[in-house]
mmCIF file with all atom_site columns, C-alpha atoms in Angstrom:
data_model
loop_
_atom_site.group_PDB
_atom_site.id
_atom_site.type_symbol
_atom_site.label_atom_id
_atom_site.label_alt_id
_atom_site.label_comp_id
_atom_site.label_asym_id
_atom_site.label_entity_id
_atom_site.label_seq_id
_atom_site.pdbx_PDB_ins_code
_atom_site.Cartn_x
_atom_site.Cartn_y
_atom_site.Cartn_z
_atom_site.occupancy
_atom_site.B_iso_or_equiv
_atom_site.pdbx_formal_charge
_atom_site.auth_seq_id
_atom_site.auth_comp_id
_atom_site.auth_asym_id
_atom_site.auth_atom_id
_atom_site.pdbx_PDB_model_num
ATOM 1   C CA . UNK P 1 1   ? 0.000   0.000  0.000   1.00 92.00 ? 1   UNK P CA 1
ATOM 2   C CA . UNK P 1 2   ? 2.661   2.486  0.655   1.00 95.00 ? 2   UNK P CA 1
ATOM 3   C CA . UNK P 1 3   ? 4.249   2.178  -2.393  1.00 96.00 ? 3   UNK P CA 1
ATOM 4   C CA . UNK P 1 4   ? 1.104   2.619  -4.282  1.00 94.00 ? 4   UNK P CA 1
ATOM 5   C CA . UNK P 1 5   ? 0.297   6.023  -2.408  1.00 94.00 ? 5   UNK P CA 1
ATOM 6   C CA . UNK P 1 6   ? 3.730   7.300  -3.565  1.00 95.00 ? 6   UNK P CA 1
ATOM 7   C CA . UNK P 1 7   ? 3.237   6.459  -6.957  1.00 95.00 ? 7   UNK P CA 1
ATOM 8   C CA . UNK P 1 8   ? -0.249  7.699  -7.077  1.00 94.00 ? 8   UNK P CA 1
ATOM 9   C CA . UNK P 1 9   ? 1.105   10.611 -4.871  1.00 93.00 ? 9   UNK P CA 1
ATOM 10  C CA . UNK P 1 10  ? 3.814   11.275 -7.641  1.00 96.00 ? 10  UNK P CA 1
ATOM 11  C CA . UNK P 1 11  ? 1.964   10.937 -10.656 1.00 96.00 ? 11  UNK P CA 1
ATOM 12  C CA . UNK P 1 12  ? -0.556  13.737 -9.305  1.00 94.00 ? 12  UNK P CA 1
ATOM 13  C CA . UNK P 1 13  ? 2.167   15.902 -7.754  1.00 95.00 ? 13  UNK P CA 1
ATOM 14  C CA . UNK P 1 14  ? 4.082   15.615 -11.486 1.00 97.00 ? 14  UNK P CA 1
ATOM 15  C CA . UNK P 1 15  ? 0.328   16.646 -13.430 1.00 96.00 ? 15  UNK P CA 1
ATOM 16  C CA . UNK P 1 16  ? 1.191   19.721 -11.002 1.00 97.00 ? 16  UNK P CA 1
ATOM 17  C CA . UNK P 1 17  ? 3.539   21.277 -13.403 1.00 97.00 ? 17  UNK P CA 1
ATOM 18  C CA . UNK P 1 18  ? 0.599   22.485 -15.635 1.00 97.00 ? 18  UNK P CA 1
ATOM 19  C CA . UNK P 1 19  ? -0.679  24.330 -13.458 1.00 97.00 ? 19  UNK P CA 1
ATOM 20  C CA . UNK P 1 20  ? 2.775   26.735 -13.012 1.00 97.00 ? 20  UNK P CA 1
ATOM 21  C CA . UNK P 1 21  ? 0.911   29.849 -14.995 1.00 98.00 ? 21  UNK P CA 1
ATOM 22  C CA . UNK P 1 22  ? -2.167  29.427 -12.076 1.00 98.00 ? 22  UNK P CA 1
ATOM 23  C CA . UNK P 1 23  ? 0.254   28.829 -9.521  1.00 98.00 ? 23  UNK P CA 1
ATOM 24  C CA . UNK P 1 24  ? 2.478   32.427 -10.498 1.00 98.00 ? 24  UNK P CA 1
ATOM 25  C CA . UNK P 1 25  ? -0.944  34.024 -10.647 1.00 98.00 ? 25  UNK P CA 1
ATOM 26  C CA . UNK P 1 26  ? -1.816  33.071 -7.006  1.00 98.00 ? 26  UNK P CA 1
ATOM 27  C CA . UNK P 1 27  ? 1.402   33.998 -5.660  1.00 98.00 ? 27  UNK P CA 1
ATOM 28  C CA . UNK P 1 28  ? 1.298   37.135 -7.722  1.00 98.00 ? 28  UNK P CA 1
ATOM 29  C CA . UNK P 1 29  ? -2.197  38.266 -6.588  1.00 98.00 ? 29  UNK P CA 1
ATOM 30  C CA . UNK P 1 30  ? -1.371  37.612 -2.785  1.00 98.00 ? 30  UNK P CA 1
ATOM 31  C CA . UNK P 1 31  ? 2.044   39.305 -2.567  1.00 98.00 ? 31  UNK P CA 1
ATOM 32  C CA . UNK P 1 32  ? 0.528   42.370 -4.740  1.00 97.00 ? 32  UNK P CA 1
ATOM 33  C CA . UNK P 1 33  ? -2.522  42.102 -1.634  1.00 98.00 ? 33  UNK P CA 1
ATOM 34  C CA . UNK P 1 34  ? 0.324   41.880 0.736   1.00 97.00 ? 34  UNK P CA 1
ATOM 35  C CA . UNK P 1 35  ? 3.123   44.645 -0.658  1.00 96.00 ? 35  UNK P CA 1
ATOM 36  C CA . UNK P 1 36  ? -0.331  46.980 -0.690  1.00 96.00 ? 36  UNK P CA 1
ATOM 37  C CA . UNK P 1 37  ? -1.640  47.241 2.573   1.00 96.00 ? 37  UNK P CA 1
ATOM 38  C CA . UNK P 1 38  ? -4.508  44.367 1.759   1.00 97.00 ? 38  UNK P CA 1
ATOM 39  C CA . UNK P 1 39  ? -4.691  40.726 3.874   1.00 98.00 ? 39  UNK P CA 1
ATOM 40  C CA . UNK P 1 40  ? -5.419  37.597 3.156   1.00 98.00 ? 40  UNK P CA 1
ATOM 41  C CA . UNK P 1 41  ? -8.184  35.333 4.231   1.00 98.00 ? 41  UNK P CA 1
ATOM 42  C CA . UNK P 1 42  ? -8.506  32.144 3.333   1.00 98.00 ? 42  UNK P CA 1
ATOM 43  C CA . UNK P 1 43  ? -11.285 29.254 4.210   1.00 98.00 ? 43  UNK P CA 1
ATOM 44  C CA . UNK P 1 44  ? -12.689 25.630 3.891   1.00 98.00 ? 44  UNK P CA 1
ATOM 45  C CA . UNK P 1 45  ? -14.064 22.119 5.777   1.00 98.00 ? 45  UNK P CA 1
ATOM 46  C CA . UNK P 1 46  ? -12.190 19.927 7.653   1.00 97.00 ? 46  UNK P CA 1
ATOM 47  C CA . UNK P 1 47  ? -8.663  18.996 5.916   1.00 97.00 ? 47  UNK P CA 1
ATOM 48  C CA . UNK P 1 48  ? -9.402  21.872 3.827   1.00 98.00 ? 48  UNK P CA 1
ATOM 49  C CA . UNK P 1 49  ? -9.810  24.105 7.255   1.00 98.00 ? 49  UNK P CA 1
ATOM 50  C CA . UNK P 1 50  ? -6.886  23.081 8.239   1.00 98.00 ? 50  UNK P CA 1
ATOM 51  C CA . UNK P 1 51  ? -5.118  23.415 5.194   1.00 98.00 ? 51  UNK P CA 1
ATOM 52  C CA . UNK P 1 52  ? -6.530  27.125 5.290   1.00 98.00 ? 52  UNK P CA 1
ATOM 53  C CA . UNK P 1 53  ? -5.451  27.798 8.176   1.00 98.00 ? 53  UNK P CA 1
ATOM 54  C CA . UNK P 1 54  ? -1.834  26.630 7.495   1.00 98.00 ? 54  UNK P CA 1
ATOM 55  C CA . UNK P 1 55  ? -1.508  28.793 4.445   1.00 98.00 ? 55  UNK P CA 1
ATOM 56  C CA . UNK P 1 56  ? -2.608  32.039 6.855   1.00 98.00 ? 56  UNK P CA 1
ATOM 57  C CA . UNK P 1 57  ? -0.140  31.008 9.573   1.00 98.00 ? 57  UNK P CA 1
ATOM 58  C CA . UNK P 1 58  ? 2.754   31.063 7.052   1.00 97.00 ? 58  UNK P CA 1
ATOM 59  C CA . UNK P 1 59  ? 2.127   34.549 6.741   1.00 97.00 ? 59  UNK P CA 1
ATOM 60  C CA . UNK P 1 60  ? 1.580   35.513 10.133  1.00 97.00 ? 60  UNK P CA 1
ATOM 61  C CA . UNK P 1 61  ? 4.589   34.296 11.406  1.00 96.00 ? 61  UNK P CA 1
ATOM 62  C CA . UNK P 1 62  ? 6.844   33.342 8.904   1.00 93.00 ? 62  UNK P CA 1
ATOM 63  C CA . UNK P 1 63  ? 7.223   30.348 5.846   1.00 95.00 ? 63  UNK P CA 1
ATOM 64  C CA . UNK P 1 64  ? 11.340  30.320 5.289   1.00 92.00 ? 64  UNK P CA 1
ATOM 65  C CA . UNK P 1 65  ? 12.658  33.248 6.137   1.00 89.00 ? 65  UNK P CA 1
ATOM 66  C CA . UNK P 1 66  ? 12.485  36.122 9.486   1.00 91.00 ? 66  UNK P CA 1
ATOM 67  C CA . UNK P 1 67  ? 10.443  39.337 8.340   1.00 93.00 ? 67  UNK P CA 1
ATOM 68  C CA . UNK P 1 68  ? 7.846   40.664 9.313   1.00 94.00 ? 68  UNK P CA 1
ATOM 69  C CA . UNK P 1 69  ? 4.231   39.564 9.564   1.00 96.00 ? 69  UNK P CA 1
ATOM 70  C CA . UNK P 1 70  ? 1.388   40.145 7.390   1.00 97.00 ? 70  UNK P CA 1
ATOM 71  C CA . UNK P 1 71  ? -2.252  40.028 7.853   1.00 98.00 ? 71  UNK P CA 1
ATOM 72  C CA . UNK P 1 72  ? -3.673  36.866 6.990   1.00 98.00 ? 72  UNK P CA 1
ATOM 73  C CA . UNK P 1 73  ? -6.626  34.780 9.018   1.00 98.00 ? 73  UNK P CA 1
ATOM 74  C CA . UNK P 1 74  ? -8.673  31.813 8.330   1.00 98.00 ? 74  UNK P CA 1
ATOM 75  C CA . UNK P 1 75  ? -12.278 32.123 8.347   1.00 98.00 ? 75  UNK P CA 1
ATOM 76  C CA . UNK P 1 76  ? -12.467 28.398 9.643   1.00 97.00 ? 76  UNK P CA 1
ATOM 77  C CA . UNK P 1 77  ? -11.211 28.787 13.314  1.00 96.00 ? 77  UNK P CA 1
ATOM 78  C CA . UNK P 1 78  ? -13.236 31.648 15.015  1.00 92.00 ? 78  UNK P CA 1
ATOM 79  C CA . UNK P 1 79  ? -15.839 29.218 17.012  1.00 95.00 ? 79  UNK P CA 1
ATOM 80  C CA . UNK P 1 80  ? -18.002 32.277 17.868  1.00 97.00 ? 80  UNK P CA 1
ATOM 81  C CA . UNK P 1 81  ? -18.297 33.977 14.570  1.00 97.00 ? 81  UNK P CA 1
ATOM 82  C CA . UNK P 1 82  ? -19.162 30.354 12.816  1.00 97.00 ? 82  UNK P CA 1
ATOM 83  C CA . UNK P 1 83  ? -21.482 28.948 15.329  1.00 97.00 ? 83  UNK P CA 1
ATOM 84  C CA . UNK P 1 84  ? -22.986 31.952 15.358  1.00 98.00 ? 84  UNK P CA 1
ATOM 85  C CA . UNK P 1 85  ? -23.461 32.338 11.543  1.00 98.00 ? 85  UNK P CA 1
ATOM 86  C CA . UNK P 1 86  ? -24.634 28.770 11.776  1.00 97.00 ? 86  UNK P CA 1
ATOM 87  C CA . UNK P 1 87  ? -27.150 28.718 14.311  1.00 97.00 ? 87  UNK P CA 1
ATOM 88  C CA . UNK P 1 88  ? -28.634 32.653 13.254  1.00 98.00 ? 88  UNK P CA 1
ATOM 89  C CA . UNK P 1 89  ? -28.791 32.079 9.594   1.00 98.00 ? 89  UNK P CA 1
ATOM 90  C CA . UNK P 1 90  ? -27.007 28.709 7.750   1.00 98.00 ? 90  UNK P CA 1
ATOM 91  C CA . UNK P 1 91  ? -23.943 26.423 8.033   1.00 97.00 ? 91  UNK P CA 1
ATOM 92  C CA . UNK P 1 92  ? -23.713 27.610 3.566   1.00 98.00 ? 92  UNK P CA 1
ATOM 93  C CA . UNK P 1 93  ? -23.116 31.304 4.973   1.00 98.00 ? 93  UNK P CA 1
ATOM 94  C CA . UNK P 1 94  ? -20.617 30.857 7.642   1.00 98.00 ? 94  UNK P CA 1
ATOM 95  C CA . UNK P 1 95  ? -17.288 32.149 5.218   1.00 98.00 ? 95  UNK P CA 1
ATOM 96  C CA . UNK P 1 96  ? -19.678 34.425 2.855   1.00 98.00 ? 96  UNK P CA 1
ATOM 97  C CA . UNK P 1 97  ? -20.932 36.470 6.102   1.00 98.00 ? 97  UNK P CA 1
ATOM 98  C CA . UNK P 1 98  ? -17.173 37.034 7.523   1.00 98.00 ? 98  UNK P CA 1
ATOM 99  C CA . UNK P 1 99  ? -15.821 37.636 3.568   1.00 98.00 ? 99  UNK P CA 1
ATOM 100 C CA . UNK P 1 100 ? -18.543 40.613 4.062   1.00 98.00 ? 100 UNK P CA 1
ATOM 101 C CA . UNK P 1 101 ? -16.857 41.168 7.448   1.00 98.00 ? 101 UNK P CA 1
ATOM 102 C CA . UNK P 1 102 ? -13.791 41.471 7.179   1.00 98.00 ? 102 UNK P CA 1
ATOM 103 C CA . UNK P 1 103 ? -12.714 41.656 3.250   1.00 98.00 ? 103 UNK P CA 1
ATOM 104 C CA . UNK P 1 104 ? -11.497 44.667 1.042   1.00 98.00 ? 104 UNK P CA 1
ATOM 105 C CA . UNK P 1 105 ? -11.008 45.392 -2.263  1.00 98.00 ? 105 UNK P CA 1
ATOM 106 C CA . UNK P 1 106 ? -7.374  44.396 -2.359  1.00 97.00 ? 106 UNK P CA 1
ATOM 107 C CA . UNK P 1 107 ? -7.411  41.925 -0.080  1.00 98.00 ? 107 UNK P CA 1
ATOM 108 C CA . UNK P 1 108 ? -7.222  37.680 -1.585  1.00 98.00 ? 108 UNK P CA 1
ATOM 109 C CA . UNK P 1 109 ? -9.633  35.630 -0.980  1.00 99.00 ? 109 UNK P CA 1
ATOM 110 C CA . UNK P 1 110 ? -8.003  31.784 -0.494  1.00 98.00 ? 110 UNK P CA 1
ATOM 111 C CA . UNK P 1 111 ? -10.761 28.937 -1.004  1.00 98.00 ? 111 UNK P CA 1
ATOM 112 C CA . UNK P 1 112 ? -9.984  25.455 0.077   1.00 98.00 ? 112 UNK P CA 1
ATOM 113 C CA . UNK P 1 113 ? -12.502 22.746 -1.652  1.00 98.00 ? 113 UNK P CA 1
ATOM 114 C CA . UNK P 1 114 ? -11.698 19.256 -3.014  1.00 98.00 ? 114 UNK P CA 1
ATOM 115 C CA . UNK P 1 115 ? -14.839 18.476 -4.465  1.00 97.00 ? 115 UNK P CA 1
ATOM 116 C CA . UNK P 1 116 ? -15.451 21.966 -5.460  1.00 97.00 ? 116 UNK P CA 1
ATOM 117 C CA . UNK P 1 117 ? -18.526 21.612 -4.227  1.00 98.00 ? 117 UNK P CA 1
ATOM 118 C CA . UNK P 1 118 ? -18.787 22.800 -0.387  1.00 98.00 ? 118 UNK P CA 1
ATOM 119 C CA . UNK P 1 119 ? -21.875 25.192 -0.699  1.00 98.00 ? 119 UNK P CA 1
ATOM 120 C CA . UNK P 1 120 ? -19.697 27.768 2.249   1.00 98.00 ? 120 UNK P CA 1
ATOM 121 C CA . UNK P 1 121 ? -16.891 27.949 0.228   1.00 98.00 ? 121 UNK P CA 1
ATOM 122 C CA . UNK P 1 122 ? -18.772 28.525 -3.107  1.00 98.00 ? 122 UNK P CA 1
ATOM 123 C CA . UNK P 1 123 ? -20.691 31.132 -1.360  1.00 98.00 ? 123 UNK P CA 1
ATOM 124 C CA . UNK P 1 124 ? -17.912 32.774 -0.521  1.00 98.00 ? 124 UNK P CA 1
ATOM 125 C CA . UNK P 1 125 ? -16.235 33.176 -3.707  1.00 98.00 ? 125 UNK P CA 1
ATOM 126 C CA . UNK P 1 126 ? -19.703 34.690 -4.571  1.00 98.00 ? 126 UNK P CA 1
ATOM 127 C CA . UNK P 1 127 ? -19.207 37.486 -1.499  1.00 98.00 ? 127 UNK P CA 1
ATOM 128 C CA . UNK P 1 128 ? -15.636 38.743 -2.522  1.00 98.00 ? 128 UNK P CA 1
ATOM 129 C CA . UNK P 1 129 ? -16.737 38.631 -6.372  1.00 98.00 ? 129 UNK P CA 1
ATOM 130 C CA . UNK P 1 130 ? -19.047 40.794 -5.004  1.00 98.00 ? 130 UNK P CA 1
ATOM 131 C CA . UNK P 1 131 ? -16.649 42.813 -3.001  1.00 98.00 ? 131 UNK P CA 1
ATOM 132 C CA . UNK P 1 132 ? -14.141 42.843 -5.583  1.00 97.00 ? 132 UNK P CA 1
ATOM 133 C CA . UNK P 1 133 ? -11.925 41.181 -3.708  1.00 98.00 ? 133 UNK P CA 1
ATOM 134 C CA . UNK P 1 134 ? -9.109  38.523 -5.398  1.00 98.00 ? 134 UNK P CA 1
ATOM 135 C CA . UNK P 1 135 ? -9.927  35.040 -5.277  1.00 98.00 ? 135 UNK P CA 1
ATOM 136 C CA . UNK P 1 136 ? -7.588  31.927 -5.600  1.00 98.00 ? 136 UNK P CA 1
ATOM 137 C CA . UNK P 1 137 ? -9.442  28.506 -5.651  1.00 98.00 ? 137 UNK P CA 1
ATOM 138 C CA . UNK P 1 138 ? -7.964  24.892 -4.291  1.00 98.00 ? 138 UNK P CA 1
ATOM 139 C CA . UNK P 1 139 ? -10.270 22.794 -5.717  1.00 98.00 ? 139 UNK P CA 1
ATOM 140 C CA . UNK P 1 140 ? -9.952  19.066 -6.801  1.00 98.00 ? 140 UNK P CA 1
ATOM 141 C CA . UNK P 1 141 ? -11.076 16.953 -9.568  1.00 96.00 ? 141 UNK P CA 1
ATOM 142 C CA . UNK P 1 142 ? -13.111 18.277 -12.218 1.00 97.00 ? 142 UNK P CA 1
ATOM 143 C CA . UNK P 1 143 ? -13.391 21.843 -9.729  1.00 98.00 ? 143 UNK P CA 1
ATOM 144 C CA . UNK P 1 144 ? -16.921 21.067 -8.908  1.00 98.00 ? 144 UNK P CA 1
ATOM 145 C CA . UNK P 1 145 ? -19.446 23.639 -8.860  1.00 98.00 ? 145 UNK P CA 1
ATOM 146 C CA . UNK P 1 146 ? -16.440 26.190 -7.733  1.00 98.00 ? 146 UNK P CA 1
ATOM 147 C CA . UNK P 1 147 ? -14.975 25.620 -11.162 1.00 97.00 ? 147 UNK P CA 1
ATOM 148 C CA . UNK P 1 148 ? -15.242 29.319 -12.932 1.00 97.00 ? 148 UNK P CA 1
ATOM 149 C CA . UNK P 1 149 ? -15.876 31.533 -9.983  1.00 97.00 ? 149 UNK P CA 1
ATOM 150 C CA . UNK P 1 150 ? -12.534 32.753 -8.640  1.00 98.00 ? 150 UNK P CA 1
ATOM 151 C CA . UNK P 1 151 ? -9.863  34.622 -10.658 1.00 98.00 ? 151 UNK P CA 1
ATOM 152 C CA . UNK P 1 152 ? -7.472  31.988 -9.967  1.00 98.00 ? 152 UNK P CA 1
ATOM 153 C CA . UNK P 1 153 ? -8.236  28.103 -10.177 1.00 98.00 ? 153 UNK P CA 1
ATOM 154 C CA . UNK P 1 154 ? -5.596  25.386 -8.455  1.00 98.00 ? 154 UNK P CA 1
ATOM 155 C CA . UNK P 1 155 ? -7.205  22.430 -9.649  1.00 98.00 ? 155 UNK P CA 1
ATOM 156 C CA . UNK P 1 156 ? -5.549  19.146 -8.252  1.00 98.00 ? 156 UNK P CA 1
ATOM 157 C CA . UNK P 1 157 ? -6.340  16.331 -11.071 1.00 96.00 ? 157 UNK P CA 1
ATOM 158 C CA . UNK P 1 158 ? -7.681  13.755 -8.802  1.00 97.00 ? 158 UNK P CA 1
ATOM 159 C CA . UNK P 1 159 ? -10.629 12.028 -7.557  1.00 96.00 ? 159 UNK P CA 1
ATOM 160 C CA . UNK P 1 160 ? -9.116  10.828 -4.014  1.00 97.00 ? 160 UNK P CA 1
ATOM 161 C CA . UNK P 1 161 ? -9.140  13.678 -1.194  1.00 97.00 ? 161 UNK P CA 1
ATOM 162 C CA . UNK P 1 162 ? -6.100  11.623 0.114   1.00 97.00 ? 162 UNK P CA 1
ATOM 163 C CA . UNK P 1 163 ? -4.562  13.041 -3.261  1.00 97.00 ? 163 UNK P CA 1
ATOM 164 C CA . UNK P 1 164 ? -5.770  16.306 -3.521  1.00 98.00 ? 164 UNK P CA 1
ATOM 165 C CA . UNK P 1 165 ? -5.403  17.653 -0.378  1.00 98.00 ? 165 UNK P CA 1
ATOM 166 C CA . UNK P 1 166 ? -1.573  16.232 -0.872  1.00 97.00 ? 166 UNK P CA 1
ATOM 167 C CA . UNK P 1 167 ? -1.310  18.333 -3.777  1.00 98.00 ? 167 UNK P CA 1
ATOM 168 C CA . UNK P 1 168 ? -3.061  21.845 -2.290  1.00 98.00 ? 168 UNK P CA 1
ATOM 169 C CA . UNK P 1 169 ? -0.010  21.455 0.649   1.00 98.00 ? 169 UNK P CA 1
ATOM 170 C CA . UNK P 1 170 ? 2.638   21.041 -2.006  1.00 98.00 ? 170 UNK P CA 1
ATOM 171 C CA . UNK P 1 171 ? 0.607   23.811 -4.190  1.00 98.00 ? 171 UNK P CA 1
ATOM 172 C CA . UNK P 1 172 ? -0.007  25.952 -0.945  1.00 98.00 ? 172 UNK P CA 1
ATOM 173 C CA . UNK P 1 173 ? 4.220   25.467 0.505   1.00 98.00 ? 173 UNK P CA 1
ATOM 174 C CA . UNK P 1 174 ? 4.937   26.852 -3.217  1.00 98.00 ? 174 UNK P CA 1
ATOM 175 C CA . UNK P 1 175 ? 3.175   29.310 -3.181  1.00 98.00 ? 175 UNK P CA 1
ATOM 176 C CA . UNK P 1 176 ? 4.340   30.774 0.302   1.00 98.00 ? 176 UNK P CA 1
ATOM 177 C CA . UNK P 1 177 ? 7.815   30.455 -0.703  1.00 96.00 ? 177 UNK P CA 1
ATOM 178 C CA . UNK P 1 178 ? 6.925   32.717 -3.917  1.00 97.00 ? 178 UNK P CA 1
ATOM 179 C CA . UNK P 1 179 ? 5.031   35.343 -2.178  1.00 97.00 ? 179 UNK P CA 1
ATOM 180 C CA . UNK P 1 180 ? 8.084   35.663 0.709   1.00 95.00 ? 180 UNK P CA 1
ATOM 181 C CA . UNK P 1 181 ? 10.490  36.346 -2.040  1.00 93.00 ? 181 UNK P CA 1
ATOM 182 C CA . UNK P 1 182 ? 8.330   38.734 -2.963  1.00 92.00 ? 182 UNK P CA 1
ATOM 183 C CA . UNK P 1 183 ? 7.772   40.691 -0.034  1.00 92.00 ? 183 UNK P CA 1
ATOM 184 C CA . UNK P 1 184 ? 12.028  40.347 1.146   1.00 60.00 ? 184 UNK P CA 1
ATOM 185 C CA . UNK P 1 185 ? 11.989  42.165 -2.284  1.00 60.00 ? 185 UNK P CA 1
ATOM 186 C CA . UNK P 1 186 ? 9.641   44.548 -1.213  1.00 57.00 ? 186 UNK P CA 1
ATOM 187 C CA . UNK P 1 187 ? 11.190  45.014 1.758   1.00 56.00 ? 187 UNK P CA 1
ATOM 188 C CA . UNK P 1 188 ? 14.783  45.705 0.800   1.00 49.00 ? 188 UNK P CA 1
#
């Protein structure tokens, strides 16, 4: 079994390469949010939460290299705001009602699905469209119903969430240590 998961792990991380224009796009879009006075926020269920929240962190403390911080916060992890949102109006609004929140034009929106079909996280690609606010999409598969709605989609070619959420790390670590070369540049 463990040799099959590499392979399959490897054959999905190579199919990863075609994505490199999407992936430059991401990492451009968040260090242009970043170098300008916007934040990031960033969202999703379960792995994906967590996976969300991981991306923020890098940015809030640090990926590879000492700097300074930058504003960045998952919308998964604040137990008042999404019980809240839950219980007051529905479990599909909990990410759209904190996008309207807390999110700018010039802020990124980061949206963590690997079905591309969480009805949260599709709702809240709808809210920063709305907002004008950047949006960069870790979907999975075909992309789901997600497919088409953010600026920028990350689509990880694979049917196994095992897989895909494999691939958004790799996708997500690449794209932090982009963005922090960006801002050491923009910070002399």
């Amino acid at each position: 079994m463990i040799r099959q998961n590499i392979s399959n792990a490897m054959m999905v991380l190579e199919k990863l390469t075609e994505l490199e224009p999407r992936i430059e796009a991401a990492a451009g879009a968040i260090a242009e949010a970043l170098n300008s006075g916007g934040k990031l926020l960033a969202c999703g269920n379960g792995g994906s939460a967590a996976d969300a929240s991981h991306l923020t962190t890098e940015f809030v403390c640090r990926f590879n290299r000492d700097r300074r911080p930058y504003p960045a916060m998952s919308l998964a992890v604040h137990g008042g705001d999404l019980t809240a949102i839950g219980n007051d109006y529905a479990f599909e609004e909990i990410f759209a009602r904190q996008v309207n929140a807390f999110g700018r034009p010039g802020d990124v929106l980061a949206a963590f699905t690997t079905s591309g079909n969480s009805e949260n996280v599709l709702r809240a690609l709808m809210a920063a469209k709305e907002l004008g606010i950047k949006t960069v999409a870790f979907l999975g598969g075909d992309g789901g119903k997600c497919s088409g709605l953010a600026d920028t989609e990350l689509i990880v070619p694979s049917r196994v969430t095992a897989r895909i959420q494999e691939g958004h790390k790799f996708l997500l670590h690449t794209i932090c240590e982009m963005v922090e070369q960006e801002l050491q540049g923009a910070e002399g």
